[in-house]
């Protein structure tokens, strides 16, 4: 009997106590509280959408829908995020559908916002500020309330066009639209896929409208590290986009369809953005700028509902999307760059990145007044940029056609 008791006692002494602990997670760290809220909101949205079934087809109400989150007095990551803020996503199901059609994985999209976006030297027609994600795949454009309304107006037609064209378009790829509110200060953001490569450095870029008046880079612009040149500069440089007859036919067909779509919506003042990568330059790759998690830090899961929304183990920072039908041949050097097209002139050693930008300018009362003022200033025959949409479209296509060879 005593032997049995000793055996039991010995067995109990071998049991180990297991201490429960919180899983370490990466938290958002941003110097700008607006970016911290946007970063958190995007990842939170993707996490919530992962539990929402994909509808067979989008309904009219989906283009008016939105989701809102309000946070008060939270302690999570309080060193970097404000204690009170609101986050709103517009048309969540519509933009998820667009991301799917543009073959951009939800996890890649969410992961891209786990590191604070960087300031970009890009600038819009209205002086909008642009930022770019660390992996250089997505631009964040600050927009005004009027542009939010414009997006709501064109989105049903835009989505239908993307569907009918099987995403085979050079139009901007709109991926999300959000609003943040911090201390009653409201900011609107539009997420757009980058035209340029996320891997290869762009050595020169042009913004082409088909207009001649005031269409050259100013001295202040030329003094920048990465200036944007314009139509007159393109002509003065004797520049050509050398892609061959077959690729030229394909791209011009896309452009004609896209421009016809914009004209029917009474939209003008858009541009063709052309980026040129020189394959013989030593600074070919930007990969060194993509490494590192210096904007991350680890911490305990607070359990207050503001923990990391995405599973970091399942996410990778590298490109995971597959391209929709692209404009170039299956050249392995072009990777997953949707807007890339290979130069056929062996003496140039160039890769071109081509896409339409700035398509939210409606030809309304403001533009009509600007057209009248510029006509008086420059004369009726001057090639000013502010003209009626069908005239703008015709002149734009005529100029762009001469740019290709």
PDB file of N, CA, C and O in Angstrom, residues 43-80:
ATOM      1  N   UNK A  43      -6.175  47.376 -43.380  1.00  0.00           N
ATOM      2  CA  UNK A  43      -5.991  45.984 -42.958  1.00  0.00           C
ATOM      3  C   UNK A  43      -7.221  45.445 -42.232  1.00  0.00           C
ATOM      4  O   UNK A  43      -7.597  44.289 -42.409  1.00  0.00           O
ATOM      5  N   UNK A  44      -7.856  46.292 -41.419  1.00  0.00           N
ATOM      6  CA  UNK A  44      -9.074  45.888 -40.730  1.00  0.00           C
ATOM      7  C   UNK A  44     -10.175  45.589 -41.739  1.00  0.00           C
ATOM      8  O   UNK A  44     -10.914  44.613 -41.601  1.00  0.00           O
ATOM      9  N   UNK A  45     -10.280  46.418 -42.781  1.00  0.00           N
ATOM     10  CA  UNK A  45     -11.298  46.221 -43.814  1.00  0.00           C
ATOM     11  C   UNK A  45     -11.091  44.901 -44.546  1.00  0.00           C
ATOM     12  O   UNK A  45     -12.045  44.143 -44.766  1.00  0.00           O
ATOM     13  N   UNK A  46      -9.836  44.615 -44.939  1.00  0.00           N
ATOM     14  CA  UNK A  46      -9.549  43.368 -45.645  1.00  0.00           C
ATOM     15  C   UNK A  46      -9.875  42.171 -44.760  1.00  0.00           C
ATOM     16  O   UNK A  46     -10.413  41.156 -45.223  1.00  0.00           O
ATOM     17  N   UNK A  47      -9.576  42.285 -43.472  1.00  0.00           N
ATOM     18  CA  UNK A  47      -9.883  41.201 -42.539  1.00  0.00           C
ATOM     19  C   UNK A  47     -11.385  40.955 -42.455  1.00  0.00           C
ATOM     20  O   UNK A  47     -11.849  39.812 -42.473  1.00  0.00           O
ATOM     21  N   UNK A  48     -12.163  42.027 -42.365  1.00  0.00           N
ATOM     22  CA  UNK A  48     -13.617  41.885 -42.268  1.00  0.00           C
ATOM     23  C   UNK A  48     -14.219  41.366 -43.572  1.00  0.00           C
ATOM     24  O   UNK A  48     -15.114  40.527 -43.558  1.00  0.00           O
ATOM     25  N   UNK A  49     -13.695  41.858 -44.702  1.00  0.00           N
ATOM     26  CA  UNK A  49     -14.223  41.415 -45.996  1.00  0.00           C
ATOM     27  C   UNK A  49     -13.951  39.936 -46.245  1.00  0.00           C
ATOM     28  O   UNK A  49     -14.670  39.298 -47.016  1.00  0.00           O
ATOM     29  N   UNK A  50     -12.918  39.391 -45.610  1.00  0.00           N
ATOM     30  CA  UNK A  50     -12.605  37.972 -45.809  1.00  0.00           C
ATOM     31  C   UNK A  50     -13.716  37.070 -45.291  1.00  0.00           C
ATOM     32  O   UNK A  50     -13.795  35.893 -45.662  1.00  0.00           O
ATOM     33  N   UNK A  51     -14.588  37.616 -44.437  1.00  0.00           N
ATOM     34  CA  UNK A  51     -15.708  36.843 -43.892  1.00  0.00           C
ATOM     35  C   UNK A  51     -17.018  37.123 -44.639  1.00  0.00           C
ATOM     36  O   UNK A  51     -18.068  36.599 -44.255  1.00  0.00           O
ATOM     37  N   UNK A  52     -16.952  37.943 -45.675  1.00  0.00           N
ATOM     38  CA  UNK A  52     -18.148  38.290 -46.451  1.00  0.00           C
ATOM     39  C   UNK A  52     -18.120  37.524 -47.762  1.00  0.00           C
ATOM     40  O   UNK A  52     -17.129  37.580 -48.506  1.00  0.00           O
ATOM     41  N   UNK A  53     -19.197  36.822 -48.055  1.00  0.00           N
ATOM     42  CA  UNK A  53     -19.268  36.019 -49.280  1.00  0.00           C
ATOM     43  C   UNK A  53     -19.251  36.904 -50.514  1.00  0.00           C
ATOM     44  O   UNK A  53     -19.748  38.041 -50.493  1.00  0.00           O
ATOM     45  N   UNK A  54     -18.673  36.391 -51.578  1.00  0.00           N
ATOM     46  CA  UNK A  54     -18.661  37.111 -52.844  1.00  0.00           C
ATOM     47  C   UNK A  54     -20.031  36.972 -53.519  1.00  0.00           C
ATOM     48  O   UNK A  54     -20.461  35.852 -53.804  1.00  0.00           O
ATOM     49  N   UNK A  55     -20.706  38.071 -53.784  1.00  0.00           N
ATOM     50  CA  UNK A  55     -22.020  37.966 -54.435  1.00  0.00           C
ATOM     51  C   UNK A  55     -21.874  37.511 -55.885  1.00  0.00           C
ATOM     52  O   UNK A  55     -20.834  37.726 -56.519  1.00  0.00           O
ATOM     53  N   UNK A  56     -22.925  36.896 -56.390  1.00  0.00           N
ATOM     54  CA  UNK A  56     -22.918  36.453 -57.785  1.00  0.00           C
ATOM     55  C   UNK A  56     -22.765  37.653 -58.708  1.00  0.00           C
ATOM     56  O   UNK A  56     -22.040  37.610 -59.703  1.00  0.00           O
ATOM     57  N   UNK A  57     -23.435  38.728 -58.373  1.00  0.00           N
ATOM     58  CA  UNK A  57     -23.302  39.977 -59.135  1.00  0.00           C
ATOM     59  C   UNK A  57     -23.516  41.152 -58.188  1.00  0.00           C
ATOM     60  O   UNK A  57     -24.193  41.035 -57.157  1.00  0.00           O
ATOM     61  N   UNK A  58     -22.892  42.275 -58.520  1.00  0.00           N
ATOM     62  CA  UNK A  58     -23.044  43.468 -57.704  1.00  0.00           C
ATOM     63  C   UNK A  58     -24.385  44.127 -57.984  1.00  0.00           C
ATOM     64  O   UNK A  58     -24.849  44.158 -59.121  1.00  0.00           O
ATOM     65  N   UNK A  59     -24.991  44.647 -56.927  1.00  0.00           N
ATOM     66  CA  UNK A  59     -26.282  45.318 -57.044  1.00  0.00           C
ATOM     67  C   UNK A  59     -26.086  46.834 -57.052  1.00  0.00           C
ATOM     68  O   UNK A  59     -25.005  47.343 -56.715  1.00  0.00           O
ATOM     69  N   UNK A  60     -27.119  47.541 -57.423  1.00  0.00           N
ATOM     70  CA  UNK A  60     -27.054  48.997 -57.487  1.00  0.00           C
ATOM     71  C   UNK A  60     -26.696  49.586 -56.132  1.00  0.00           C
ATOM     72  O   UNK A  60     -25.940  50.565 -56.040  1.00  0.00           O
ATOM     73  N   UNK A  61     -27.231  48.982 -55.060  1.00  0.00           N
ATOM     74  CA  UNK A  61     -26.959  49.489 -53.717  1.00  0.00           C
ATOM     75  C   UNK A  61     -25.501  49.322 -53.313  1.00  0.00           C
ATOM     76  O   UNK A  61     -25.017  50.034 -52.423  1.00  0.00           O
ATOM     77  N   UNK A  62     -24.791  48.365 -53.912  1.00  0.00           N
ATOM     78  CA  UNK A  62     -23.381  48.164 -53.579  1.00  0.00           C
ATOM     79  C   UNK A  62     -22.534  49.375 -53.960  1.00  0.00           C
ATOM     80  O   UNK A  62     -21.475  49.608 -53.367  1.00  0.00           O
ATOM     81  N   UNK A  63     -22.995  50.148 -54.938  1.00  0.00           N
ATOM     82  CA  UNK A  63     -22.255  51.328 -55.367  1.00  0.00           C
ATOM     83  C   UNK A  63     -22.563  52.543 -54.491  1.00  0.00           C
ATOM     84  O   UNK A  63     -21.973  53.609 -54.678  1.00  0.00           O
ATOM     85  N   UNK A  64     -23.482  52.383 -53.549  1.00  0.00           N
ATOM     86  CA  UNK A  64     -23.784  53.428 -52.581  1.00  0.00           C
ATOM     87  C   UNK A  64     -23.370  53.026 -51.170  1.00  0.00           C
ATOM     88  O   UNK A  64     -23.422  53.843 -50.254  1.00  0.00           O
ATOM     89  N   UNK A  65     -22.961  51.772 -51.014  1.00  0.00           N
ATOM     90  CA  UNK A  65     -22.683  51.226 -49.686  1.00  0.00           C
ATOM     91  C   UNK A  65     -21.377  51.766 -49.106  1.00  0.00           C
ATOM     92  O   UNK A  65     -20.503  52.265 -49.822  1.00  0.00           O
ATOM     93  N   UNK A  66     -21.249  51.651 -47.795  1.00  0.00           N
ATOM     94  CA  UNK A  66     -20.015  52.022 -47.102  1.00  0.00           C
ATOM     95  C   UNK A  66     -19.969  51.290 -45.764  1.00  0.00           C
ATOM     96  O   UNK A  66     -20.978  50.767 -45.278  1.00  0.00           O
ATOM     97  N   UNK A  67     -18.803  51.239 -45.181  1.00  0.00           N
ATOM     98  CA  UNK A  67     -18.640  50.693 -43.826  1.00  0.00           C
ATOM     99  C   UNK A  67     -17.926  51.739 -42.984  1.00  0.00           C
ATOM    100  O   UNK A  67     -17.066  52.472 -43.479  1.00  0.00           O
ATOM    101  N   UNK A  68     -18.272  51.813 -41.700  1.00  0.00           N
ATOM    102  CA  UNK A  68     -17.699  52.819 -40.811  1.00  0.00           C
ATOM    103  C   UNK A  68     -17.263  52.171 -39.506  1.00  0.00           C
ATOM    104  O   UNK A  68     -17.911  51.261 -38.998  1.00  0.00           O
ATOM    105  N   UNK A  69     -16.156  52.645 -38.983  1.00  0.00           N
ATOM    106  CA  UNK A  69     -15.649  52.194 -37.683  1.00  0.00           C
ATOM    107  C   UNK A  69     -15.311  53.434 -36.862  1.00  0.00           C
ATOM    108  O   UNK A  69     -14.660  54.360 -37.367  1.00  0.00           O
ATOM    109  N   UNK A  70     -15.742  53.440 -35.603  1.00  0.00           N
ATOM    110  CA  UNK A  70     -15.420  54.536 -34.694  1.00  0.00           C
ATOM    111  C   UNK A  70     -14.692  53.979 -33.483  1.00  0.00           C
ATOM    112  O   UNK A  70     -15.154  53.029 -32.858  1.00  0.00           O
ATOM    113  N   UNK A  71     -13.541  54.562 -33.160  1.00  0.00           N
ATOM    114  CA  UNK A  71     -12.713  54.094 -32.049  1.00  0.00           C
ATOM    115  C   UNK A  71     -12.575  55.222 -31.035  1.00  0.00           C
ATOM    116  O   UNK A  71     -12.239  56.356 -31.387  1.00  0.00           O
ATOM    117  N   UNK A  72     -12.818  54.895 -29.769  1.00  0.00           N
ATOM    118  CA  UNK A  72     -12.690  55.868 -28.687  1.00  0.00           C
ATOM    119  C   UNK A  72     -11.893  55.265 -27.533  1.00  0.00           C
ATOM    120  O   UNK A  72     -12.128  54.123 -27.122  1.00  0.00           O
ATOM    121  N   UNK A  73     -10.961  56.055 -27.006  1.00  0.00           N
ATOM    122  CA  UNK A  73     -10.232  55.712 -25.784  1.00  0.00           C
ATOM    123  C   UNK A  73      -9.592  54.326 -25.812  1.00  0.00           C
ATOM    124  O   UNK A  73      -9.718  53.560 -24.867  1.00  0.00           O
ATOM    125  N   UNK A  74      -8.919  53.993 -26.884  1.00  0.00           N
ATOM    126  CA  UNK A  74      -8.246  52.697 -26.912  1.00  0.00           C
ATOM    127  C   UNK A  74      -6.807  52.856 -26.429  1.00  0.00           C
ATOM    128  O   UNK A  74      -6.230  53.938 -26.456  1.00  0.00           O
ATOM    129  N   UNK A  75      -6.225  51.774 -25.956  1.00  0.00           N
ATOM    130  CA  UNK A  75      -4.860  51.801 -25.434  1.00  0.00           C
ATOM    131  C   UNK A  75      -3.871  51.134 -26.373  1.00  0.00           C
ATOM    132  O   UNK A  75      -2.672  51.197 -26.166  1.00  0.00           O
ATOM    133  N   UNK A  76      -4.376  50.488 -27.420  1.00  0.00           N
ATOM    134  CA  UNK A  76      -3.517  49.747 -28.339  1.00  0.00           C
ATOM    135  C   UNK A  76      -2.627  50.698 -29.133  1.00  0.00           C
ATOM    136  O   UNK A  76      -3.090  51.662 -29.715  1.00  0.00           O
ATOM    137  N   UNK A  77      -1.317  50.451 -29.101  1.00  0.00           N
ATOM    138  CA  UNK A  77      -0.362  51.215 -29.912  1.00  0.00           C
ATOM    139  C   UNK A  77      -0.558  52.726 -29.731  1.00  0.00           C
ATOM    140  O   UNK A  77      -0.503  53.498 -30.688  1.00  0.00           O
ATOM    141  N   UNK A  78      -0.789  53.130 -28.503  1.00  0.00           N
ATOM    142  CA  UNK A  78      -1.166  54.516 -28.244  1.00  0.00           C
ATOM    143  C   UNK A  78      -0.039  55.506 -28.552  1.00  0.00           C
ATOM    144  O   UNK A  78      -0.292  56.696 -28.724  1.00  0.00           O
ATOM    145  N   UNK A  79       1.209  55.010 -28.621  1.00  0.00           N
ATOM    146  CA  UNK A  79       2.314  55.900 -28.948  1.00  0.00           C
ATOM    147  C   UNK A  79       2.256  56.378 -30.398  1.00  0.00           C
ATOM    148  O   UNK A  79       2.825  57.406 -30.749  1.00  0.00           O
ATOM    149  N   UNK A  80       1.561  55.610 -31.244  1.00  0.00           N
ATOM    150  CA  UNK A  80       1.580  55.905 -32.675  1.00  0.00           C
ATOM    151  C   UNK A  80       0.215  56.182 -33.273  1.00  0.00           C
ATOM    152  O   UNK A  80       0.128  56.701 -34.382  1.00  0.00           O
TER     153      UNK A  80
END
